[in-house]
Coordinates of C-alpha atoms and ligand atoms in Angstrom, one line a residue:
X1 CA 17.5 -33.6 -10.6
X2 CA 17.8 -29.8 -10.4
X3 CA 14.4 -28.1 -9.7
X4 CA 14.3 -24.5 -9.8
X5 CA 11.6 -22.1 -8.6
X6 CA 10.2 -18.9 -9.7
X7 CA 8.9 -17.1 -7.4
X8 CA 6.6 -13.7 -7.6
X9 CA 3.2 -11.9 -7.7
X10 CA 2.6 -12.5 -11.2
X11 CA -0.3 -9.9 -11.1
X12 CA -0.5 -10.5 -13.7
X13 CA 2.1 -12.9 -15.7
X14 CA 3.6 -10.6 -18.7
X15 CA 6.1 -11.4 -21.6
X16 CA 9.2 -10.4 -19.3
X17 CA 8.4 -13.3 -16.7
X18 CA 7.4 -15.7 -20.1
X19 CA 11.0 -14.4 -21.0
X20 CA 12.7 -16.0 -17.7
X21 CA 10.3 -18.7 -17.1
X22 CA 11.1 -20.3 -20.5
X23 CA 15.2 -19.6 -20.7
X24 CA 14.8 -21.6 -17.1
X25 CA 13.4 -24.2 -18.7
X26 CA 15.9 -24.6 -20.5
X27 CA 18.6 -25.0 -17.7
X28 CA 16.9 -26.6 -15.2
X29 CA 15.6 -29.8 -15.2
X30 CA 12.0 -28.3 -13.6
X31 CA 10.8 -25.0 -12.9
X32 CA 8.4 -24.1 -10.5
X33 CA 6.7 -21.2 -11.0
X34 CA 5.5 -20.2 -7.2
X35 CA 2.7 -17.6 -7.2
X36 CA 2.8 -15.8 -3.8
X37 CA -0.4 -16.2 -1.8
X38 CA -0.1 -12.9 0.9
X39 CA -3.7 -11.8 1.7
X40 CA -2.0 -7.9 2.6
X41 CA -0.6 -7.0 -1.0
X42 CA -3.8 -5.6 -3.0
X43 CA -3.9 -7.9 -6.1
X44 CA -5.7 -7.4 -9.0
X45 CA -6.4 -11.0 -9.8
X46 CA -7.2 -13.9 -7.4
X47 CA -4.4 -15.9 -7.0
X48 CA -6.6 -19.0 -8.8
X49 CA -7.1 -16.6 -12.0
X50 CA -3.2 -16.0 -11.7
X51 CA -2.4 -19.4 -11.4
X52 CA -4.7 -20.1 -14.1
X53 CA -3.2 -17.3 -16.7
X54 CA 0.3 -19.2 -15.8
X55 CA -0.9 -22.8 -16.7
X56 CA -2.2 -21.5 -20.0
X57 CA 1.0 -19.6 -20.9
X58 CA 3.1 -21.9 -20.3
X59 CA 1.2 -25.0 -21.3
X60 CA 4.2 -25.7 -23.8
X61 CA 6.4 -26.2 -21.6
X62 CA 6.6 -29.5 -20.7
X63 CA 9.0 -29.1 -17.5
X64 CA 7.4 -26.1 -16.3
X65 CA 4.8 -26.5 -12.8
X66 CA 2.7 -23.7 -11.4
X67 CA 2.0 -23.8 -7.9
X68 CA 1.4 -20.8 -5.0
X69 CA 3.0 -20.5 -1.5
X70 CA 2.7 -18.8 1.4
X71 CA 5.3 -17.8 4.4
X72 CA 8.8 -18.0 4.0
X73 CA 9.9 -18.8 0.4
X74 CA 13.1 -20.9 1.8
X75 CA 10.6 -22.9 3.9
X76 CA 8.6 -23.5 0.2
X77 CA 11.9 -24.1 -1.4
X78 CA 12.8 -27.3 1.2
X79 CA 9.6 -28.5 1.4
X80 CA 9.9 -29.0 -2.8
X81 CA 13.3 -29.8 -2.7
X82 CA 14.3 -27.4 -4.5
X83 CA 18.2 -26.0 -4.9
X84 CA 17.5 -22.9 -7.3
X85 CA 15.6 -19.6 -6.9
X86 CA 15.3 -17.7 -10.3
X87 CA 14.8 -14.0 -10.5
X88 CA 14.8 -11.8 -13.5
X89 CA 16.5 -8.4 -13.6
X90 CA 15.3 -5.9 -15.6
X91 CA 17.5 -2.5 -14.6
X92 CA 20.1 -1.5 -12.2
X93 CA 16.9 -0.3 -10.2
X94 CA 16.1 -3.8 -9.3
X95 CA 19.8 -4.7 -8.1
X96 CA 19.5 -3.8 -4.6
X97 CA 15.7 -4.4 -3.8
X98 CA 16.9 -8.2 -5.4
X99 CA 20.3 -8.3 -3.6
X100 CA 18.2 -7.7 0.1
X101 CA 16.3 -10.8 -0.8
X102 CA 18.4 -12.9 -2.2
X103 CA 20.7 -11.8 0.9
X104 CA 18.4 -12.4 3.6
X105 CA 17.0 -15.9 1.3
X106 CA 21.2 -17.0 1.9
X107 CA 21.1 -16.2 5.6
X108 CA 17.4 -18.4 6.1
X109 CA 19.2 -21.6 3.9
X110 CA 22.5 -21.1 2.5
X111 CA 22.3 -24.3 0.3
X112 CA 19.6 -23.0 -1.9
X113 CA 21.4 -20.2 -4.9
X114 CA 19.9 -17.4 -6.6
X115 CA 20.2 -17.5 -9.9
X116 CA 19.6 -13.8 -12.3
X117 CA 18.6 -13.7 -15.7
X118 CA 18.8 -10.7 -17.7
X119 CA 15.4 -9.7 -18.9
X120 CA 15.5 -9.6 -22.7
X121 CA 16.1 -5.6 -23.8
X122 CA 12.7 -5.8 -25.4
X123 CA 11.1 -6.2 -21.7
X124 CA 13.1 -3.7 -19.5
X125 CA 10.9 -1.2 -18.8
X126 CA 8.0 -4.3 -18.3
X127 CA 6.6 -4.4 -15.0
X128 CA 3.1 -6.1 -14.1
X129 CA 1.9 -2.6 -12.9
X130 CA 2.4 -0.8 -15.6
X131 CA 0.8 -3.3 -17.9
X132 CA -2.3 -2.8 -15.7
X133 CA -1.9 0.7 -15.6
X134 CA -1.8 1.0 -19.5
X135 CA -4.4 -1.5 -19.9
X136 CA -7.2 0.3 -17.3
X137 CA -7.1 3.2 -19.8
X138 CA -8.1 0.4 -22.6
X139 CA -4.6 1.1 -24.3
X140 CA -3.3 -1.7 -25.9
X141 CA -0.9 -4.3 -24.1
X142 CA -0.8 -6.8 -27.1
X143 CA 2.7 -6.7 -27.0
X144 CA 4.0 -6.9 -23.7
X145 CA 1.1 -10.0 -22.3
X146 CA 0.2 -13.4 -24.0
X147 CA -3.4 -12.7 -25.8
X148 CA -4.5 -14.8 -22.8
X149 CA -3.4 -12.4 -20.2
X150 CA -5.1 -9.6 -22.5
X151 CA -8.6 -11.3 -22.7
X152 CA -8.4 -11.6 -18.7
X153 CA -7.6 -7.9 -18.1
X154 CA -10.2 -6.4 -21.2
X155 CA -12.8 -8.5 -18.7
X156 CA -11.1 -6.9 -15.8
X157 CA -11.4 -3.5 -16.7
X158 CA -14.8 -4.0 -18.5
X159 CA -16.3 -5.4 -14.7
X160 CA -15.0 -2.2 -12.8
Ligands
LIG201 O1 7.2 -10.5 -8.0 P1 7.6 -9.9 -6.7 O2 6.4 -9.4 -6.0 O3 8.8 -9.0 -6.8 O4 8.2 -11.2 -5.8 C1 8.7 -11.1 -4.5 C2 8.9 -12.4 -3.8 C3 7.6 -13.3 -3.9 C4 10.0 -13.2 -4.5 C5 9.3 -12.2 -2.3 O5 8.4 -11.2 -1.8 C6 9.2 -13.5 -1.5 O6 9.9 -14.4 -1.7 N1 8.3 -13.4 -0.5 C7 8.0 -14.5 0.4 C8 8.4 -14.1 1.8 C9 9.9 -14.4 2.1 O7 10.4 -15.5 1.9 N2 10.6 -13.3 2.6 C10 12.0 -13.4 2.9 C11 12.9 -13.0 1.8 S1 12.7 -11.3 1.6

């Protein structure tokens, strides 16, 4: 059984990661999606309201998991089992930052691969920060978030 994770912030999940969460799927025979628990990156939302957001996204797809982690994400990946990282790559501005970690991610545990997906075109220029950018202003982000994710920042923004 090949079990991939995805690993990230997801501060919150947008269409891009939907994008490569569910064309995993489709590869793998389970994806992990890993939320990163690390108390020194400001986050907008907890990592329970994150994990939450993920599990209603992706509640149709039947081989995906959410889960968080903390430490090393090589140590996560062993102690799952796992044999697959997945990343998605939006630009060649996130070529090197990705190619450091999946670098240093070989040198901790060489059997574990990092696989790239090409964000769809549509969700280049997506990023979790600007969606919260946009959306602090009250802008709409009904394209670029499930209505899910668009409810939880409205809410948000509304409480600041
Ligand atoms: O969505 P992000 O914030 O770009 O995801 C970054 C992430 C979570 C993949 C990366 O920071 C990570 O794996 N952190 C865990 C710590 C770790 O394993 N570091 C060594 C590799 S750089």
């Amino acid at each position: 059984m090949l079990i991939a994770v995805c690993p990230g912030s997801f501060d919150p999940v947008t269409n891009g990661h939907l994008d490569i969460i569910s064309r995993g799927a489709k590869i793998f025979d389970k994806v992990i999606v890993a939320v990163l628990n690390n108390s020194s990156k400001k986050a907008l939302f907890s990592v329970e309201e994150r994990i939450s957001l993920l599990q209603e996204v992706t509640s149709g797809l039947a081989n995906v998991e959410i889960d968080s982690f903390d430490g090393l994400l090589m140590d996560y990946m062993r102690s799952k089992q796992a044999q697959v990282v997945i990343r998605g790559l939006r630009a060649v501005s996130d070529f090197e930052y990705e190619m450091q970690i999946a670098a240093m991610n070989r040198k901790l545990n060489d059997e574990v691969e990092t696989f790239f997906v090409m964000t769809n075109n549509r969700y280049s220029f997506l990023s979790s920060s600007i969606v919260k950018e946009v959306a602090r202003y009250q802008a709409s982000v009904a394209d670029l978030v499930p209505p899910a994710v668009e409810q939880a920042l409205r809410e948000k923004f509304a409480q600041a």
